[in-house]
PDB file of C-alpha atoms and ligand atoms in Angstrom:
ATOM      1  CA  UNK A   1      86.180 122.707 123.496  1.00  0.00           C
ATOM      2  CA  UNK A   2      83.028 120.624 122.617  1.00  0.00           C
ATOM      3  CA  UNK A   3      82.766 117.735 124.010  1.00  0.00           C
ATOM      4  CA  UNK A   4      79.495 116.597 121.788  1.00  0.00           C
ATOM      5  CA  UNK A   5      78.730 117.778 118.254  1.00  0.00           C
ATOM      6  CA  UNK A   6      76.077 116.749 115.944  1.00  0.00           C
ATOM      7  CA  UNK A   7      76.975 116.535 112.394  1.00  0.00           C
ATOM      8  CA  UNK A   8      73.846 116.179 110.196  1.00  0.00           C
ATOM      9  CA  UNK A   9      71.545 113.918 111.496  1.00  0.00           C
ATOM     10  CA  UNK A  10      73.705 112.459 113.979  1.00  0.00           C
ATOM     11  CA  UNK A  11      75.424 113.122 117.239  1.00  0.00           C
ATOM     12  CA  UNK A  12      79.093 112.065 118.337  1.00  0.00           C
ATOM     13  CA  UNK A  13      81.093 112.373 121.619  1.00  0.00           C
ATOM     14  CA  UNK A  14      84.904 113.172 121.741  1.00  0.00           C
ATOM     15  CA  UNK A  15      86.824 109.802 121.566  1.00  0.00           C
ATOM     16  CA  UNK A  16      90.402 111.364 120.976  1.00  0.00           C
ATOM     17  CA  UNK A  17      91.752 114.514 121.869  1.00  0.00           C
ATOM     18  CA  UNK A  18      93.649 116.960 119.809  1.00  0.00           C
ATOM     19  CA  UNK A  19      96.832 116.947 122.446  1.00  0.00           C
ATOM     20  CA  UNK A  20      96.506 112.822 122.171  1.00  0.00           C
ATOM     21  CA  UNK A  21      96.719 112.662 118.442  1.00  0.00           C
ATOM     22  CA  UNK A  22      99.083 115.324 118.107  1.00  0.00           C
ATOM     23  CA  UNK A  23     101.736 113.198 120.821  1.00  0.00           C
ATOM     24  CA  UNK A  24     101.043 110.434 118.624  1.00  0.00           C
ATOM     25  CA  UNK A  25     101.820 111.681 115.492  1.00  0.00           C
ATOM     26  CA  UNK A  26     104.810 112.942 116.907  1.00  0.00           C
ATOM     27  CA  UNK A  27     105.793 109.699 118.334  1.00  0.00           C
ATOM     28  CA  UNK A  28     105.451 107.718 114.680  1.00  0.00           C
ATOM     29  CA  UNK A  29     107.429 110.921 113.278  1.00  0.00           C
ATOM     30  CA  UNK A  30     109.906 109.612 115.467  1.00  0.00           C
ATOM     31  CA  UNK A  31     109.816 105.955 114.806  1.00  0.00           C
ATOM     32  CA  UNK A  32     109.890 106.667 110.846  1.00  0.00           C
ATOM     33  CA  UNK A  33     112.848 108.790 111.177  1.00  0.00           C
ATOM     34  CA  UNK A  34     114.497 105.678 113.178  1.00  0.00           C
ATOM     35  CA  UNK A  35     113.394 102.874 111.046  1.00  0.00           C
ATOM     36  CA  UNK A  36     114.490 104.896 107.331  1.00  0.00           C
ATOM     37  CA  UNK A  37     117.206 106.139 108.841  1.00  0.00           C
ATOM     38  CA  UNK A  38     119.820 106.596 106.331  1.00  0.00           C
ATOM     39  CA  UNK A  39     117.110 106.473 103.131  1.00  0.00           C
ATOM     40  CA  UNK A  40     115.192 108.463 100.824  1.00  0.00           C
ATOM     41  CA  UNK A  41     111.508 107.498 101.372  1.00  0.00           C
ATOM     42  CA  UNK A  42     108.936 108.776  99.002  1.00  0.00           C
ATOM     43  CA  UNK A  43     105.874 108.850 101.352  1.00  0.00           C
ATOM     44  CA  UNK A  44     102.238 108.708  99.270  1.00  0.00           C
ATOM     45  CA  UNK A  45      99.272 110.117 101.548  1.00  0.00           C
ATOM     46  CA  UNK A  46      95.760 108.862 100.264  1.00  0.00           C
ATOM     47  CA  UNK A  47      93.712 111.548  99.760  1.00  0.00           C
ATOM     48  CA  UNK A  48      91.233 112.808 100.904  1.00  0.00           C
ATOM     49  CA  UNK A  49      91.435 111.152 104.609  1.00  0.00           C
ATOM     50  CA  UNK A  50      95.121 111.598 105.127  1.00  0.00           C
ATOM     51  CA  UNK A  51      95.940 115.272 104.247  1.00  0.00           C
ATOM     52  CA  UNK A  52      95.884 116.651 107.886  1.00  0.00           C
ATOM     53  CA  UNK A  53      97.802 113.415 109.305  1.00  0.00           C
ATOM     54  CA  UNK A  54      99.986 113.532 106.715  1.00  0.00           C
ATOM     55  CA  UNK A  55     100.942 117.398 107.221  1.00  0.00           C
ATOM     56  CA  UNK A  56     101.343 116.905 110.837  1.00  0.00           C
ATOM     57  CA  UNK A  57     103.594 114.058 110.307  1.00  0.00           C
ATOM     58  CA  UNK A  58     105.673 115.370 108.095  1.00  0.00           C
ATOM     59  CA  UNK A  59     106.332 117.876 109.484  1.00  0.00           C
ATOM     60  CA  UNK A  60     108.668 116.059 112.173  1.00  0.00           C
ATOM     61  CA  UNK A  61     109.994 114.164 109.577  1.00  0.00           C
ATOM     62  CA  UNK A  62     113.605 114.920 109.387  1.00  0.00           C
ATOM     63  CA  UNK A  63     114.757 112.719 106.609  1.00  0.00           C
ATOM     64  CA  UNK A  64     115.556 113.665 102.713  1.00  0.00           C
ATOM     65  CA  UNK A  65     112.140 112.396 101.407  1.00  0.00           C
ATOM     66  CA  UNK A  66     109.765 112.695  98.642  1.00  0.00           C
ATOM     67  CA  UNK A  67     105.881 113.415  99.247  1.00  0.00           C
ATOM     68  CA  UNK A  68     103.274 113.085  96.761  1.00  0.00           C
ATOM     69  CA  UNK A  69      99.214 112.900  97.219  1.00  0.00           C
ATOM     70  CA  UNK A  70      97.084 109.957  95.849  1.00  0.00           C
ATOM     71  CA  UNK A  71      93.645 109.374  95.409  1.00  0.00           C
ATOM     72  CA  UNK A  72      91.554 106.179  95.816  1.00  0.00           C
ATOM     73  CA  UNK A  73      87.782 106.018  95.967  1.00  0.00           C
ATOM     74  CA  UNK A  74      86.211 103.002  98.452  1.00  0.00           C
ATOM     75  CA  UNK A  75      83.534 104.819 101.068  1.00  0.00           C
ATOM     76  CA  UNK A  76      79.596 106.214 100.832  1.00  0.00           C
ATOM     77  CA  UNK A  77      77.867 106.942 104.002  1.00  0.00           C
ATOM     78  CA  UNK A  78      78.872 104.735 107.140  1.00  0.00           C
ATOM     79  CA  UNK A  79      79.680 101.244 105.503  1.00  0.00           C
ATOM     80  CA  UNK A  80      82.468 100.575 104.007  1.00  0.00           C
ATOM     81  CA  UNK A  81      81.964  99.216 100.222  1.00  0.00           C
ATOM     82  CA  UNK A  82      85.596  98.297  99.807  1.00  0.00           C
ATOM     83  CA  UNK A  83      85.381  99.021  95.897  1.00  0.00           C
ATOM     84  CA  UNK A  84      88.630 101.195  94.504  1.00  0.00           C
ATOM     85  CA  UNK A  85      88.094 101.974  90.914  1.00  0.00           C
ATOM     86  CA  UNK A  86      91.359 103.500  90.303  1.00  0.00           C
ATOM     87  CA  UNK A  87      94.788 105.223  91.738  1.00  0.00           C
ATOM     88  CA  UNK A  88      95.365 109.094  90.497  1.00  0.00           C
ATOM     89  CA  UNK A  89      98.004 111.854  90.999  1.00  0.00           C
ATOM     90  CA  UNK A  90     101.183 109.495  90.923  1.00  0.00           C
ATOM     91  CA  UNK A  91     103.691 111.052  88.692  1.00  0.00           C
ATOM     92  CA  UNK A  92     107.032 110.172  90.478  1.00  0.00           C
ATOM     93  CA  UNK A  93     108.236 106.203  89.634  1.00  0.00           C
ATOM     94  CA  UNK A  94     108.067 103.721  92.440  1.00  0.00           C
ATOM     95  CA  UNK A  95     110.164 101.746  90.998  1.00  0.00           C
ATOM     96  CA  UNK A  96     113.063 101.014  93.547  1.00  0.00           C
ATOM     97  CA  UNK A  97     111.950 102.874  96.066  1.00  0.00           C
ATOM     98  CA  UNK A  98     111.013 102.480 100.083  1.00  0.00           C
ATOM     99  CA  UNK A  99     107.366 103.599  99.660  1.00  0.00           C
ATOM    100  CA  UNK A 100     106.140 104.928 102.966  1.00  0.00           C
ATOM    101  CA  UNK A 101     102.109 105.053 103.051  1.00  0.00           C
ATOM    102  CA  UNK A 102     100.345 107.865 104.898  1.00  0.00           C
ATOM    103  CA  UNK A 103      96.261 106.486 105.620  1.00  0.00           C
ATOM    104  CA  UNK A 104      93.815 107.773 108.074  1.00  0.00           C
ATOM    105  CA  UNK A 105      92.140 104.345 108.786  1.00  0.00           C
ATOM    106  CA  UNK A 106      92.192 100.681 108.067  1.00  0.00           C
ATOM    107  CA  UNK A 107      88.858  99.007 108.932  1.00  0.00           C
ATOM    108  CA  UNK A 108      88.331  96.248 106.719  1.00  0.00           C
ATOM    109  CA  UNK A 109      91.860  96.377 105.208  1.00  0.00           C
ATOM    110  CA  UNK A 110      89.913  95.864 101.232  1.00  0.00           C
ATOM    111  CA  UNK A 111      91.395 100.015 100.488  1.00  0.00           C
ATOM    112  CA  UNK A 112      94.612  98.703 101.574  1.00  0.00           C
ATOM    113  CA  UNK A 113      94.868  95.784 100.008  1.00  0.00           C
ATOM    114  CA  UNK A 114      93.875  96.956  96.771  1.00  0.00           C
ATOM    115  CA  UNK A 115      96.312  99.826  96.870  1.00  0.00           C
ATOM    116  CA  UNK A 116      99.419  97.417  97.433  1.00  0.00           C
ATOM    117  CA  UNK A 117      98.376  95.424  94.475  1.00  0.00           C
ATOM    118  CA  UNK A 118      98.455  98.469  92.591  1.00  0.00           C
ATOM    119  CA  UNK A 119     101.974  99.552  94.145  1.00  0.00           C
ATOM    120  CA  UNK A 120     103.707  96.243  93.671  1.00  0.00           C
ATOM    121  CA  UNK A 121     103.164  96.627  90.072  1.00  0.00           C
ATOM    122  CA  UNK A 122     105.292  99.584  89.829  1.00  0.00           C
ATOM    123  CA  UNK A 123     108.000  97.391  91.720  1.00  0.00           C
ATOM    124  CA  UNK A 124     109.045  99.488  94.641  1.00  0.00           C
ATOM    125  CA  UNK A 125     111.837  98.249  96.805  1.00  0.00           C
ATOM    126  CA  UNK A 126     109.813  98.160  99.944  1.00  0.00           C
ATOM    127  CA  UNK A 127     106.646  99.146 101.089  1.00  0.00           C
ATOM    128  CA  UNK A 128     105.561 100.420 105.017  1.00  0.00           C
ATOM    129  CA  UNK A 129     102.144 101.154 106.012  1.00  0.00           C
ATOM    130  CA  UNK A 130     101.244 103.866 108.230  1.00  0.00           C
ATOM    131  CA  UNK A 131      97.835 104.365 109.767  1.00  0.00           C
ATOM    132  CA  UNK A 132      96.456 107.016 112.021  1.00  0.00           C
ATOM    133  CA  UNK A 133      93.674 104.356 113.172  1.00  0.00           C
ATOM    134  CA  UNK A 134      93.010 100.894 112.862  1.00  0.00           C
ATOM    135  CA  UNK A 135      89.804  99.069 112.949  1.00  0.00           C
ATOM    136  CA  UNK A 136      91.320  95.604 114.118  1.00  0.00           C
ATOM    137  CA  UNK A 137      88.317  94.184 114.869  1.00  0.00           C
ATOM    138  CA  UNK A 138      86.438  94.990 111.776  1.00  0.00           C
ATOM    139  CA  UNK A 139      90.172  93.598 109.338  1.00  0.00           C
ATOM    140  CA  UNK A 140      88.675  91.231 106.834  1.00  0.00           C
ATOM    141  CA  UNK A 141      91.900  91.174 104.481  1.00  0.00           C
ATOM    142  CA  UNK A 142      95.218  90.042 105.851  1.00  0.00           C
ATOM    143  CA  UNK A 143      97.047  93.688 106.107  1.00  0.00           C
ATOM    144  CA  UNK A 144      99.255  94.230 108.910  1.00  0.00           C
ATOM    145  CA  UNK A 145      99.889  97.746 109.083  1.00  0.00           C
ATOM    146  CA  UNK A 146     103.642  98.843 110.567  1.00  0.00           C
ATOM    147  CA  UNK A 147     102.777 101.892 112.345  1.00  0.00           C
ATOM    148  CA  UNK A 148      99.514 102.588 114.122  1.00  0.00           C
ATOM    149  CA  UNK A 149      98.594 105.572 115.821  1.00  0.00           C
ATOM    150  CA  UNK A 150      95.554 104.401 117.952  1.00  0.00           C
ATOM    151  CA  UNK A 151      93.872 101.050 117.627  1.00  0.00           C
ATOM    152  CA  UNK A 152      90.082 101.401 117.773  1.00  0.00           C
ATOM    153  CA  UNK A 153      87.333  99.620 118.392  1.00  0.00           C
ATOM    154  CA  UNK A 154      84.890  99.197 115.371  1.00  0.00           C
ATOM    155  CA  UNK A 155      82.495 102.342 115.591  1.00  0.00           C
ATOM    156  CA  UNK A 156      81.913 105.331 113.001  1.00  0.00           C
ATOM    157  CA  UNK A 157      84.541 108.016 113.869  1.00  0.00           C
ATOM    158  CA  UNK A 158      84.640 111.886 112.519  1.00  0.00           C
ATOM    159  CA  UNK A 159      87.098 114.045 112.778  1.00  0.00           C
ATOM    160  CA  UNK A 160      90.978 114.925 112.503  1.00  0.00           C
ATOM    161  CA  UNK A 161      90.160 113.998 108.323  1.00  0.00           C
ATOM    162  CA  UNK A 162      87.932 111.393 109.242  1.00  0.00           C
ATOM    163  CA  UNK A 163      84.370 112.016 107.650  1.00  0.00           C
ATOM    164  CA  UNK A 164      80.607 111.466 107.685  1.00  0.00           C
ATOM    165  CA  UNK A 165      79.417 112.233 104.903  1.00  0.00           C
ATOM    166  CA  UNK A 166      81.831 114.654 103.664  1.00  0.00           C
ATOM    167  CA  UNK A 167      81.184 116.645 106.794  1.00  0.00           C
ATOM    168  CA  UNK A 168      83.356 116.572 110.079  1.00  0.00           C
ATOM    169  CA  UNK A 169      87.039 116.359 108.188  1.00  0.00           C
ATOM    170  CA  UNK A 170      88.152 119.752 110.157  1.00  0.00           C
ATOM    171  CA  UNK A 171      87.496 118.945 113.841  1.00  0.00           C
ATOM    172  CA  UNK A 172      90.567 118.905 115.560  1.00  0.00           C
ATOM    173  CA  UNK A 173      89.741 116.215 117.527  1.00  0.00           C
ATOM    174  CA  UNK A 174      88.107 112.303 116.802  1.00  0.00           C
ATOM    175  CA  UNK A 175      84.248 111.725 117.733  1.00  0.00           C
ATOM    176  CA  UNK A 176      82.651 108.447 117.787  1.00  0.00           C
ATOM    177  CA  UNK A 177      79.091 108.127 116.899  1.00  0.00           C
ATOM    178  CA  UNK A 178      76.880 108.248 119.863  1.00  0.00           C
ATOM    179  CA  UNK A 179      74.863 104.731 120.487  1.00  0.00           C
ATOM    180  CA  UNK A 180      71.141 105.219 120.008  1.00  0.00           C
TER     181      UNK A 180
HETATM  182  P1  LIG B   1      88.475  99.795 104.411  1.00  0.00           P
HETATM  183  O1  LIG B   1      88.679  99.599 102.950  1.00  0.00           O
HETATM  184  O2  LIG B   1      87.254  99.066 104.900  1.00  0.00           O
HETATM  185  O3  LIG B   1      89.688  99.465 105.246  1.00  0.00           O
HETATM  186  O4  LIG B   1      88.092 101.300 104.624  1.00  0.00           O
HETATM  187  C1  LIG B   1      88.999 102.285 104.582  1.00  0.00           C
HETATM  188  C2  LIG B   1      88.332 103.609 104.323  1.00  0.00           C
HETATM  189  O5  LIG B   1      87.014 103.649 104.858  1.00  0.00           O
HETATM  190  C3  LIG B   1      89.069 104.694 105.049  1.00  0.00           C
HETATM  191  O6  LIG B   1      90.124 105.203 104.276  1.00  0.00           O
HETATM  192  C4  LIG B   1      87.996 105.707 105.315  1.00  0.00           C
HETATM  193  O7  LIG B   1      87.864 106.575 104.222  1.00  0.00           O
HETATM  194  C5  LIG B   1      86.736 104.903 105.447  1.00  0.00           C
HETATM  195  N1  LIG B   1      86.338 104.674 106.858  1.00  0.00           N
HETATM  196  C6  LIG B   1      86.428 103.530 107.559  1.00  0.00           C
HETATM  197  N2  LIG B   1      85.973 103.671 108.806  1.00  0.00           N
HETATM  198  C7  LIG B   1      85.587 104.970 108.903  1.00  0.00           C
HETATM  199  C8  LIG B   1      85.031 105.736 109.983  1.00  0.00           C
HETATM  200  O8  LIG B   1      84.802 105.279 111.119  1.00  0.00           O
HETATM  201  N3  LIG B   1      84.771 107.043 109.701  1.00  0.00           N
HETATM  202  C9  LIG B   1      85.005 107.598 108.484  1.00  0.00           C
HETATM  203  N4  LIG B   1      85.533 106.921 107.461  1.00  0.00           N
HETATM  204  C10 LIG B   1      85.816 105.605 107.659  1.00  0.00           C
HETATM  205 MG1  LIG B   2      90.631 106.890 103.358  1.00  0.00          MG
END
């Protein structure tokens, strides 16, 4: 497996494996099926960064659950511009439900936050955030996610869905951008 890749102009080193992620993933699986135990989540996986966590997840989810795909727009190039214009693909109603979200990252928590504004207007009955990674250095907004799969430290990452540029979204495992 490669170690170092170059994607574009730039060059990243592995940061975390494929066999690390996938334990991890397992090991939130777990912790959802614990903590719902006994409900009927509908989980909502932001598109595009969350489709490959989100079908490894699931797929050790063992609860009766609902699964639907969402779209948000915030991200151009390596800075984060925190701007959501809008929220597409819901069709099931929130309302009353335990709302289980499915991100790949949180780094300055502005996606996040706007997206639970938009959620507790359709009243759900809770709402639990799951994140692949989290940024916690770079969290500007006040979002405490519940699960976390790896805290990292505040450095462009490809990879496992992550992307640069559009580019990098299949590589099994996470690189972080090399320092010049
Ligand atoms: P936030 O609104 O600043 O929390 O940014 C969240 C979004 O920024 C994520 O859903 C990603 O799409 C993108 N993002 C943040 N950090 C990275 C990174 O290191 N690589 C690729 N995308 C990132
Ligand atoms: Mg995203």
């Amino acid at each position: 497996m490669t170690d170092r890749i170059t994607i574009l102009d730039k060059k990243f080193s592995v940061y975390i494996q494929a066999e690390q992620i996938q334990e991890r993933v397992k090991q939130i699986a777990a912790e959802l099926n614990e903590s719902h135990s006994g409900k009927t989540p509908l989980f909502l996986a932001i598109l595009n960064g969350s489709f490959i966590f989100a079908s490894d997840l699931l797929k050790n989810i063992t609860l009766g659950c609902e699964i639907s795909f969402v779209k948000l727009a915030s991200y151009i190039g390596t800075s984060s511009t925190g701007k959501i214009t809008t929220m597409i693909g819901l069709s099931e109603s929130l309302k009353g439900k335990d709302i289980i979200i499915i991100e790949d990252i949180i780094d300055t928590g502005r996606t996040m936050k706007n997206l639970l504004g938009i959620l507790y207007d359709h009243s759900p009955l809770s709402i639990t955030i799951v994140t692949l990674l989290f940024k916690k250095e770079a969290l500007i907004e006040n979002i405490i996610p519940d699960h976390v799969g790896f805290i990292v430290p505040d450095k462009f990452l490809v990879g496992y869905e992550l992307d640069y540029n559009g580019m990098g979204r299949n590589l099994e495992n996470i690189f972080v951008l090399d320092e010049k």
